[in-house]
CSV table of N, CA, C and O in Angstrom, one decimal:
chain,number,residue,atom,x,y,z
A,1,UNK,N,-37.5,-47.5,5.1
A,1,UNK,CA,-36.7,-47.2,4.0
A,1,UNK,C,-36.2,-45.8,4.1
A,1,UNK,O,-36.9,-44.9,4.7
A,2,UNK,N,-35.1,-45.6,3.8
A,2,UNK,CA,-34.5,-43.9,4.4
A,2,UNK,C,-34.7,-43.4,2.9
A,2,UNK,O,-34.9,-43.8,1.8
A,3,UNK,N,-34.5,-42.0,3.6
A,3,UNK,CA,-35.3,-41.1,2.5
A,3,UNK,C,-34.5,-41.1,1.6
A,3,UNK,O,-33.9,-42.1,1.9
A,4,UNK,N,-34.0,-40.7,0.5
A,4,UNK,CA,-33.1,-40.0,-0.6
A,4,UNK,C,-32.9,-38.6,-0.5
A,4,UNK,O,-34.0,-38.0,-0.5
A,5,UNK,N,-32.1,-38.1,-0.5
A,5,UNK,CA,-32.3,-36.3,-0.5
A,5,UNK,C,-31.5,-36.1,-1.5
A,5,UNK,O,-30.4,-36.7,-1.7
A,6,UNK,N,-32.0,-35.3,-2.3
A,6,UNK,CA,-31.3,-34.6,-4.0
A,6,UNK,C,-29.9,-33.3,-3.0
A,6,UNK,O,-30.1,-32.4,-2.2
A,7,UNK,N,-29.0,-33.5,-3.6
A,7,UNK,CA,-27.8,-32.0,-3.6
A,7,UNK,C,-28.4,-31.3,-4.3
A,7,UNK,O,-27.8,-30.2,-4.1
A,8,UNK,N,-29.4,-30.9,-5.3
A,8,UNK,CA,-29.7,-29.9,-6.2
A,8,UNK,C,-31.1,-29.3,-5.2
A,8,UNK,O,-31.7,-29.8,-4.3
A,9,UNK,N,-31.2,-27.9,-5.8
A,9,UNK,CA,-32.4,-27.3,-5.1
A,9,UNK,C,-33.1,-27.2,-6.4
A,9,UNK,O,-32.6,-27.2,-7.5
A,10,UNK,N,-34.1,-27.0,-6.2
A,10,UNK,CA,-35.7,-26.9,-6.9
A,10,UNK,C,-34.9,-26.0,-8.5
A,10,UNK,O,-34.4,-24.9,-8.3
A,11,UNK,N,-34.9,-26.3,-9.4
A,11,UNK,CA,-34.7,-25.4,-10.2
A,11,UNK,C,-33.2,-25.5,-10.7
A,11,UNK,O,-32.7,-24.6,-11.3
A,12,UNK,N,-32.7,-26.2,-10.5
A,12,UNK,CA,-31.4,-25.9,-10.7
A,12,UNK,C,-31.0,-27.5,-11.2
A,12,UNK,O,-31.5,-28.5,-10.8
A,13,UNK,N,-29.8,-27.4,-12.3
A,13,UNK,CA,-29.4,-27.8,-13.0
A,13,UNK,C,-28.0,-28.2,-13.2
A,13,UNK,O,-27.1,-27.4,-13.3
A,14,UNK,N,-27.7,-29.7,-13.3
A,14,UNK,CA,-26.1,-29.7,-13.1
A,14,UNK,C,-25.7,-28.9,-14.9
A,14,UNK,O,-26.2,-29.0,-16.0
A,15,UNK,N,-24.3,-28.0,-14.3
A,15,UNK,CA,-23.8,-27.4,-15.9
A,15,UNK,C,-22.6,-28.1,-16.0
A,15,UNK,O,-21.8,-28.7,-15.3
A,16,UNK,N,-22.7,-27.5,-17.6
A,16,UNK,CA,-21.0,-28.1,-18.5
A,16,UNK,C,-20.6,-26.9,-19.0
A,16,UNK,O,-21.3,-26.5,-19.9
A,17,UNK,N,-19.5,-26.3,-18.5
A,17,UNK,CA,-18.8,-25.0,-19.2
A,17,UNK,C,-20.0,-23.9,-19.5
A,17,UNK,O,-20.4,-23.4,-20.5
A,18,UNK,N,-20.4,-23.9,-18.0
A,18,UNK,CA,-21.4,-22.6,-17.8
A,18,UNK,C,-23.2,-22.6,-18.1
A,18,UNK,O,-24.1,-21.8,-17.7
A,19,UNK,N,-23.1,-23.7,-18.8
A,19,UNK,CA,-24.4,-23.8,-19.7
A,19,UNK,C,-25.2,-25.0,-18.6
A,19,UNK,O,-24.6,-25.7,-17.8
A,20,UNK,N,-26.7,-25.1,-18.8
A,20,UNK,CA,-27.5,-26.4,-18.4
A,20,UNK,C,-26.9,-27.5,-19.4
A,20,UNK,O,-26.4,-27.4,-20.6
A,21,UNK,N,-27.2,-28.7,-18.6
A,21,UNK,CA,-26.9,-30.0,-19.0
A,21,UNK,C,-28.3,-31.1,-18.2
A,21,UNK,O,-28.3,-31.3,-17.0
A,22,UNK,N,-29.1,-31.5,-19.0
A,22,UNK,CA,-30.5,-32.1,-18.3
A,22,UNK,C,-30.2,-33.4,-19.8
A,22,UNK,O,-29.9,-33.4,-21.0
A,23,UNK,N,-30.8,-34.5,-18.5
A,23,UNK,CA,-30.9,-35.9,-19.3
A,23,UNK,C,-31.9,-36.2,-18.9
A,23,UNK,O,-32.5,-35.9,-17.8
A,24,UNK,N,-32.3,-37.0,-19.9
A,24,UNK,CA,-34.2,-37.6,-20.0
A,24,UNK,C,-33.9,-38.8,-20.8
A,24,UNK,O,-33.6,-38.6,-22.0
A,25,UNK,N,-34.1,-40.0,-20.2
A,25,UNK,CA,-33.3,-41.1,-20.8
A,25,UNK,C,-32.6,-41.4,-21.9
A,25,UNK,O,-31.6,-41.8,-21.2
A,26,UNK,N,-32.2,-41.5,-23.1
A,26,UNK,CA,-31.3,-41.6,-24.0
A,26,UNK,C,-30.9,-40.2,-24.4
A,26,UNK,O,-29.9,-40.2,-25.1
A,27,UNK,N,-31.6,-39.1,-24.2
A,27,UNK,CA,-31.4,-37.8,-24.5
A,27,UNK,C,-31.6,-36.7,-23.9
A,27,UNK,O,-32.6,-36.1,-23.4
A,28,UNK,N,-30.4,-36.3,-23.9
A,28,UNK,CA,-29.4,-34.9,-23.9
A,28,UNK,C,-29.5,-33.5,-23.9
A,28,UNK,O,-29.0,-32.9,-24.8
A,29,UNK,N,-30.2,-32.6,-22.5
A,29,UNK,CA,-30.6,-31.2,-23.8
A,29,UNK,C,-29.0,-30.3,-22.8
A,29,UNK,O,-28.8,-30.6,-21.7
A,30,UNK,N,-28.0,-29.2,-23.8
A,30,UNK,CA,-27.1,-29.2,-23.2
A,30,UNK,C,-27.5,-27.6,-23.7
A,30,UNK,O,-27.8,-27.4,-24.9
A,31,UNK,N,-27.6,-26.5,-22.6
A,31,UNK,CA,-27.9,-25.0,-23.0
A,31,UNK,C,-29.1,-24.4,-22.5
A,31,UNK,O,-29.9,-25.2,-21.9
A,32,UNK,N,-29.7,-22.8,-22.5
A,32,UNK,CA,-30.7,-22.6,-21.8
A,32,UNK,C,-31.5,-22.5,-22.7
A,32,UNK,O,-31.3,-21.8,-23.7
A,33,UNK,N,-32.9,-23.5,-22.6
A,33,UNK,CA,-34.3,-23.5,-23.5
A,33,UNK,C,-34.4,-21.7,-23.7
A,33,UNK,O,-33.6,-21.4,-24.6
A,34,UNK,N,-34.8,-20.7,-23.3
A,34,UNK,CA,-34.5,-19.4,-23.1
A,34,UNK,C,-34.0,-18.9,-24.1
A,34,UNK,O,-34.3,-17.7,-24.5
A,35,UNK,N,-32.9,-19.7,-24.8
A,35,UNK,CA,-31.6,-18.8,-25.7
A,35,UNK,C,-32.2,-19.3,-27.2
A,35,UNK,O,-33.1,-20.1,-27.3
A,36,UNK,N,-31.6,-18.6,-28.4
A,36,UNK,CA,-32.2,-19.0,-29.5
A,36,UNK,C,-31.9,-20.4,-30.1
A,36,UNK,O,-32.3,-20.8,-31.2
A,37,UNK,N,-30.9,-21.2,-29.1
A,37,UNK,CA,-30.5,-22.7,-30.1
A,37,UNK,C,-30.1,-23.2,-28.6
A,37,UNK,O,-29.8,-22.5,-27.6
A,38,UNK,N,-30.1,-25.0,-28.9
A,38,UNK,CA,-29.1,-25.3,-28.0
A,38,UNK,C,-28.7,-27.0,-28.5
A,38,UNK,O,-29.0,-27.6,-29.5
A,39,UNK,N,-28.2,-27.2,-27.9
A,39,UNK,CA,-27.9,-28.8,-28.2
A,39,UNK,C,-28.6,-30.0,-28.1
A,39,UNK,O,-28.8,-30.5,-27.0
A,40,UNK,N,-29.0,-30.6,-29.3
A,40,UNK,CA,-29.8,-32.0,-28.3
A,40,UNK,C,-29.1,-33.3,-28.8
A,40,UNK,O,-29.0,-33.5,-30.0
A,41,UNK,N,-28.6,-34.2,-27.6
A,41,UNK,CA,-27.7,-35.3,-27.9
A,41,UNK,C,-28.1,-36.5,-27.4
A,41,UNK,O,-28.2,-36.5,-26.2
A,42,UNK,N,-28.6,-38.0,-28.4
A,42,UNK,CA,-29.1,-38.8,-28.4
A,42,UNK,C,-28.2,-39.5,-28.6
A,42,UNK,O,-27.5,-39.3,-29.6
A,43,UNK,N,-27.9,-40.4,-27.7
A,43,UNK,CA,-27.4,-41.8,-27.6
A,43,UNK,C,-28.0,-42.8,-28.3
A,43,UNK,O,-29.2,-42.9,-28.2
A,44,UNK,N,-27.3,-43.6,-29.2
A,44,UNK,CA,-27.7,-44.6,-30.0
A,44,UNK,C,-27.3,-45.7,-29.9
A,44,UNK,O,-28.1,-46.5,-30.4
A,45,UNK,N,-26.2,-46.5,-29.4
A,45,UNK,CA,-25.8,-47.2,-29.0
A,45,UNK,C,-24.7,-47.3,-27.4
A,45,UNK,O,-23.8,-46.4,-27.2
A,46,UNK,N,-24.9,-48.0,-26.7
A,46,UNK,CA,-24.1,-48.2,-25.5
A,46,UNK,C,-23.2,-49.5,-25.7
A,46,UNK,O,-23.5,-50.5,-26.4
A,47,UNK,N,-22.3,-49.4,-25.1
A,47,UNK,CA,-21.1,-50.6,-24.9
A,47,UNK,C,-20.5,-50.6,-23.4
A,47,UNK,O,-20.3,-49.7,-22.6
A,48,UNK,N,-20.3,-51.7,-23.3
A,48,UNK,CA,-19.6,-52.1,-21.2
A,48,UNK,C,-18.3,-52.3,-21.5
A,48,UNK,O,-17.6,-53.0,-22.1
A,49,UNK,N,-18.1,-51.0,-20.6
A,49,UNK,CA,-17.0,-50.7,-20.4
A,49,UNK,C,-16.6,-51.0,-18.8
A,49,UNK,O,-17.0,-50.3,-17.9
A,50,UNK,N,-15.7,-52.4,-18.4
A,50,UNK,CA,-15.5,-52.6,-17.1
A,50,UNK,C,-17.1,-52.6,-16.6
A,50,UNK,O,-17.7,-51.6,-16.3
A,51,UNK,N,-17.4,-53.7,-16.7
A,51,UNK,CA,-19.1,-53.5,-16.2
A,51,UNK,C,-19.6,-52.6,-16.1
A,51,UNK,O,-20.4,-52.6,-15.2
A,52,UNK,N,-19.7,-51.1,-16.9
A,52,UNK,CA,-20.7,-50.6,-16.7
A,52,UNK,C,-20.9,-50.0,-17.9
A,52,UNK,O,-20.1,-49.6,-18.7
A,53,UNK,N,-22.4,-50.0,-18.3
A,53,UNK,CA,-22.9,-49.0,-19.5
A,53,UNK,C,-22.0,-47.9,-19.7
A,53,UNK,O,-21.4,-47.3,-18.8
A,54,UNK,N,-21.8,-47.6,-21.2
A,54,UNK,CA,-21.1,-46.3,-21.6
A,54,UNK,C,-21.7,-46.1,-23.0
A,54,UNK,O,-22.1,-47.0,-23.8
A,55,UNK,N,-21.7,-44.5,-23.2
A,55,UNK,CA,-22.1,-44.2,-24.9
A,55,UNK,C,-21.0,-44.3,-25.5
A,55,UNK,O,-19.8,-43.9,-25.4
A,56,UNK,N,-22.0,-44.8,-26.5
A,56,UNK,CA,-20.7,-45.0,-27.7
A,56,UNK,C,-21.2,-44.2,-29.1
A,56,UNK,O,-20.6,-43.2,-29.6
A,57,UNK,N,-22.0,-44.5,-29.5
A,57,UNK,CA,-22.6,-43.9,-30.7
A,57,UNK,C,-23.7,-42.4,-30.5
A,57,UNK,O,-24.8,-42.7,-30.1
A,58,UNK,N,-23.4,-41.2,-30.6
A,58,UNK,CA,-23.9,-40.1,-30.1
A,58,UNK,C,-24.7,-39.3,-30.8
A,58,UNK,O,-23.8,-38.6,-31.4
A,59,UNK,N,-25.7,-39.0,-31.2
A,59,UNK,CA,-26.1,-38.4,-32.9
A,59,UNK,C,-26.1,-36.8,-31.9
A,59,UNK,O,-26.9,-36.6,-31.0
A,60,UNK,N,-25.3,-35.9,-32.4
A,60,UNK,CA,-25.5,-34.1,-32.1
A,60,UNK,C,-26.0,-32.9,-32.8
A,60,UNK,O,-25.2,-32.2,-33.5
A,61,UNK,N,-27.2,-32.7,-32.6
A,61,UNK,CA,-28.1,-31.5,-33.4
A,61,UNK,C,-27.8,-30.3,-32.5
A,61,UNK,O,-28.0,-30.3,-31.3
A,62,UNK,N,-27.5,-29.3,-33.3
A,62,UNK,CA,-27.8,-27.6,-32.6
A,62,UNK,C,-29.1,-27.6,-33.5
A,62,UNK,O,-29.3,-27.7,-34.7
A,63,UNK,N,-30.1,-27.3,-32.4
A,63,UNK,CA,-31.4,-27.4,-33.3
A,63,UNK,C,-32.0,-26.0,-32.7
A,63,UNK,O,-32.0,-26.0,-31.4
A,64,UNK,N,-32.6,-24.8,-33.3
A,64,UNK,CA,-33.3,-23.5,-32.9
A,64,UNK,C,-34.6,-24.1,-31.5
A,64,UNK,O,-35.1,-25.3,-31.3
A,65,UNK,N,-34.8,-23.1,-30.9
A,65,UNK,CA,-35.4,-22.7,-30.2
A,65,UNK,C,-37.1,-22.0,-30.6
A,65,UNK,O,-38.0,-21.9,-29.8
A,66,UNK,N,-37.0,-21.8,-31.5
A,66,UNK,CA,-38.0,-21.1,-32.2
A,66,UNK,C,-38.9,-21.7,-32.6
A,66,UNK,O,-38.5,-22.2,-33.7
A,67,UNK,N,-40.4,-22.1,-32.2
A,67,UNK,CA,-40.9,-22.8,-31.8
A,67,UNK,C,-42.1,-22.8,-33.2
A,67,UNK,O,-43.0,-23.6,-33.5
A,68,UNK,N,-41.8,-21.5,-33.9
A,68,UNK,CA,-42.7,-21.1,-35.1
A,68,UNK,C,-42.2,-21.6,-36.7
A,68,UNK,O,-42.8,-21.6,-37.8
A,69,UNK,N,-40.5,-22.3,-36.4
A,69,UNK,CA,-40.2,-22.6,-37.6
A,69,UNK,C,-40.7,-24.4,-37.9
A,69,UNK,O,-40.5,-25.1,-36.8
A,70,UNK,N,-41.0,-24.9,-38.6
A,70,UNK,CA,-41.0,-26.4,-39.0
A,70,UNK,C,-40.0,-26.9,-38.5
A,70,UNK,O,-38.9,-26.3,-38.4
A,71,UNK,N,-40.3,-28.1,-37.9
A,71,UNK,CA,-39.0,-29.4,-37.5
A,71,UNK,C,-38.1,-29.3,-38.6
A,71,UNK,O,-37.2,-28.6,-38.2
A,72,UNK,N,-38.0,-29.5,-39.4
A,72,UNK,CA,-37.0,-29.7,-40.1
A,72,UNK,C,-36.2,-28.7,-40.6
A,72,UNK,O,-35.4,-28.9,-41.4
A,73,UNK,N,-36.4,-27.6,-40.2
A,73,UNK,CA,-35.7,-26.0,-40.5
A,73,UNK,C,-35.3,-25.4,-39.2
A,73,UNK,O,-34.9,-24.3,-39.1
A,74,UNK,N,-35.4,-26.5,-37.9
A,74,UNK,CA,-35.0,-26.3,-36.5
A,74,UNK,C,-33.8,-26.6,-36.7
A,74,UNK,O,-33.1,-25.7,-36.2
A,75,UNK,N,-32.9,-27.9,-37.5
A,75,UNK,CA,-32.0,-28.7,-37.5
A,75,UNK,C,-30.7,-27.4,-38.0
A,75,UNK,O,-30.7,-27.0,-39.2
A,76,UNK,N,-29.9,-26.8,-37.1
A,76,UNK,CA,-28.6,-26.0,-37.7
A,76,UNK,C,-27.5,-26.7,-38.2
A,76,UNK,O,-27.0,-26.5,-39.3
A,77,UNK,N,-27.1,-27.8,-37.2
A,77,UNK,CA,-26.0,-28.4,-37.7
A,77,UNK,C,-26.2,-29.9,-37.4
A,77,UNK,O,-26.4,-29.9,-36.2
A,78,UNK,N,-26.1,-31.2,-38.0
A,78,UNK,CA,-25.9,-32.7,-37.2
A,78,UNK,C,-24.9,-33.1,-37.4
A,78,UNK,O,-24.3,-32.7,-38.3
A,79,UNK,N,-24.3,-34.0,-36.6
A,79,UNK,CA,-23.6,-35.0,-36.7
A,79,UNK,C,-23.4,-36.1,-35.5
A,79,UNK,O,-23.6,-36.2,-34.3
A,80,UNK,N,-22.9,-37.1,-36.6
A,80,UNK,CA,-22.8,-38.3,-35.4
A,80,UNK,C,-21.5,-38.4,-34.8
A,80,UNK,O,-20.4,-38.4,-35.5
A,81,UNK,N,-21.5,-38.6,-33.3
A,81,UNK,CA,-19.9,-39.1,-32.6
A,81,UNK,C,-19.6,-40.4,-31.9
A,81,UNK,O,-20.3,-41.3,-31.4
A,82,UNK,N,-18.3,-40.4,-31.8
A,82,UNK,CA,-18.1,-41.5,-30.7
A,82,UNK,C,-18.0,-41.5,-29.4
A,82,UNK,O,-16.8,-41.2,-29.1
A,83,UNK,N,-18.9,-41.7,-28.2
A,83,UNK,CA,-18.3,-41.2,-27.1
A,83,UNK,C,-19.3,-40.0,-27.0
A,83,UNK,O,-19.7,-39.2,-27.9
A,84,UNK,N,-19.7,-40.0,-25.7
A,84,UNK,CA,-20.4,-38.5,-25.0
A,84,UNK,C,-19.5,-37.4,-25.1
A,84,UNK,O,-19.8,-36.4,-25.7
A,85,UNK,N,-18.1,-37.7,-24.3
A,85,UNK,CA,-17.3,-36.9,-24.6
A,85,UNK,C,-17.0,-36.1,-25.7
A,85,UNK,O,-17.1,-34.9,-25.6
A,86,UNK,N,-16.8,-36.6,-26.6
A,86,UNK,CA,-16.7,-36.1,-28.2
A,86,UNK,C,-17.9,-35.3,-28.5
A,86,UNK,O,-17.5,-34.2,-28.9
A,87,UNK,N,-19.3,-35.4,-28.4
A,87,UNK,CA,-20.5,-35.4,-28.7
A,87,UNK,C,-20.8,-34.0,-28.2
A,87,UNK,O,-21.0,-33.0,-28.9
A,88,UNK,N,-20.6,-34.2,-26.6
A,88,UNK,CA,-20.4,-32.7,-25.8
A,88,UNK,C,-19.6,-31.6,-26.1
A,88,UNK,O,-19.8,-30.4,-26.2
A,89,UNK,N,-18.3,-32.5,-26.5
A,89,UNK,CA,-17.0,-31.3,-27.1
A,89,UNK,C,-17.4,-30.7,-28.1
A,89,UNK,O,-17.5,-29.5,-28.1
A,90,UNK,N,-17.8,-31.6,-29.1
A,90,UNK,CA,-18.2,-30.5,-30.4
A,90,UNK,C,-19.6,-29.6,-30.5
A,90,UNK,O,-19.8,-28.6,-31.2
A,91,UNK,N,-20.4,-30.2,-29.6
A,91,UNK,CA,-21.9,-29.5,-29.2
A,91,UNK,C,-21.7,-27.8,-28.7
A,91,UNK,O,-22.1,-26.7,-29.0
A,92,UNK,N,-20.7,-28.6,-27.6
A,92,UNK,CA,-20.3,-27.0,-26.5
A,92,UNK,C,-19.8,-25.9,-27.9
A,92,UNK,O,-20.5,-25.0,-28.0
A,93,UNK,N,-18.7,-26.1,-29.0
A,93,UNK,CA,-18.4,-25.6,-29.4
A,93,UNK,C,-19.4,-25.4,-30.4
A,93,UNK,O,-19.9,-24.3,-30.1
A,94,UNK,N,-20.0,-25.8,-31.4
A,94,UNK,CA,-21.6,-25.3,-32.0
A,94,UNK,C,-21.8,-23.9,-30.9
A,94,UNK,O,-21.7,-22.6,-31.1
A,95,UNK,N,-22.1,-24.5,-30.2
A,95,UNK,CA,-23.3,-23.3,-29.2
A,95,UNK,C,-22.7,-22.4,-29.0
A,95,UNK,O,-23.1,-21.3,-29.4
A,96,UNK,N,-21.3,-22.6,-28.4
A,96,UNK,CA,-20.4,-21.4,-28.6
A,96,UNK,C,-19.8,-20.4,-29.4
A,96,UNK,O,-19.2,-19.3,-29.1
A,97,UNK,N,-20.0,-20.7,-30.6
A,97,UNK,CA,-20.0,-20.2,-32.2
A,97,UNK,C,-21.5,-19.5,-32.3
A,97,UNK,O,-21.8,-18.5,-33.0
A,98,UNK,N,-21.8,-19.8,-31.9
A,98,UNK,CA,-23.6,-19.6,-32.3
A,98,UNK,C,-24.4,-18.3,-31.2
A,98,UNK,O,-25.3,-17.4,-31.4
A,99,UNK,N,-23.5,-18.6,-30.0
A,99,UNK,CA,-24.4,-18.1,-28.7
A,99,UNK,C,-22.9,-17.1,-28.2
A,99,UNK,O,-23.3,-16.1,-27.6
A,100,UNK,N,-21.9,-17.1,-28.3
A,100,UNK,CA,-20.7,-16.5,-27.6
A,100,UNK,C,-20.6,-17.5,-26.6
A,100,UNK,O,-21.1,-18.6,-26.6
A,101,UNK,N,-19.7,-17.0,-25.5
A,101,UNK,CA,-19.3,-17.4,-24.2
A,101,UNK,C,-20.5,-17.6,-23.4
A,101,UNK,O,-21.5,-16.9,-23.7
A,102,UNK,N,-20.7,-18.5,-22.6
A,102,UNK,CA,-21.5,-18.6,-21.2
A,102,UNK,C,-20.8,-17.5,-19.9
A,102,UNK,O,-19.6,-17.3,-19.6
A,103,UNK,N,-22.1,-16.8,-19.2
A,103,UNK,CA,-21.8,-15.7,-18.3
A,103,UNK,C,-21.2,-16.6,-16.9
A,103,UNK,O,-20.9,-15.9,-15.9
């Protein structure tokens, strides 16, 4: 059986407009754990699109970083979208409001 070899090196992260973007099955973390908020985006429903899986229903939290506050006082902003795309667009901009520009 031939090997698989990853393009990523040890540590490293594919990004979206400067920032980390890491998936762990239905959910989304988009931003650096490091910074005081970032995005977390859960898939709720999928639909086939041309035979293949696509998200369709996207629930998007800017939720704190701050590991001292209660769950429920982590939550900055929610909402639900249609589409990853959508989900990501308005996430990036949260964070962007929140955090400035990515370096």
């Amino acid at each position: 059986m031939a090997e698989r070899k990853s393009n990523f090196k040890s540590g490293e992260f594919l990004r979206y407009k400067g920032r980390p973007l890491v998936r762990s099955g239905n959910t989304l973390y988009y931003g650096n754990m490091y910074e005081k908020c970032v995005i977390m985006l859960e898939i709720l429903t999928e639909k086939e699109v041309n035979g293949q899986q696509q998200a369709d229903r996207v629930w998007v939290q800017l939720i704190s970083t701050d590991e001292s506050l209660p769950p429920a006082q982590r939550i900055l902003n929610k909402s639900e979208k249609t589409g990853l795309y959508n989900a990501l667009d308005v996430g990036s901009i949260w964070l962007e409001r929140e955090l400035g520009p990515a370096e």
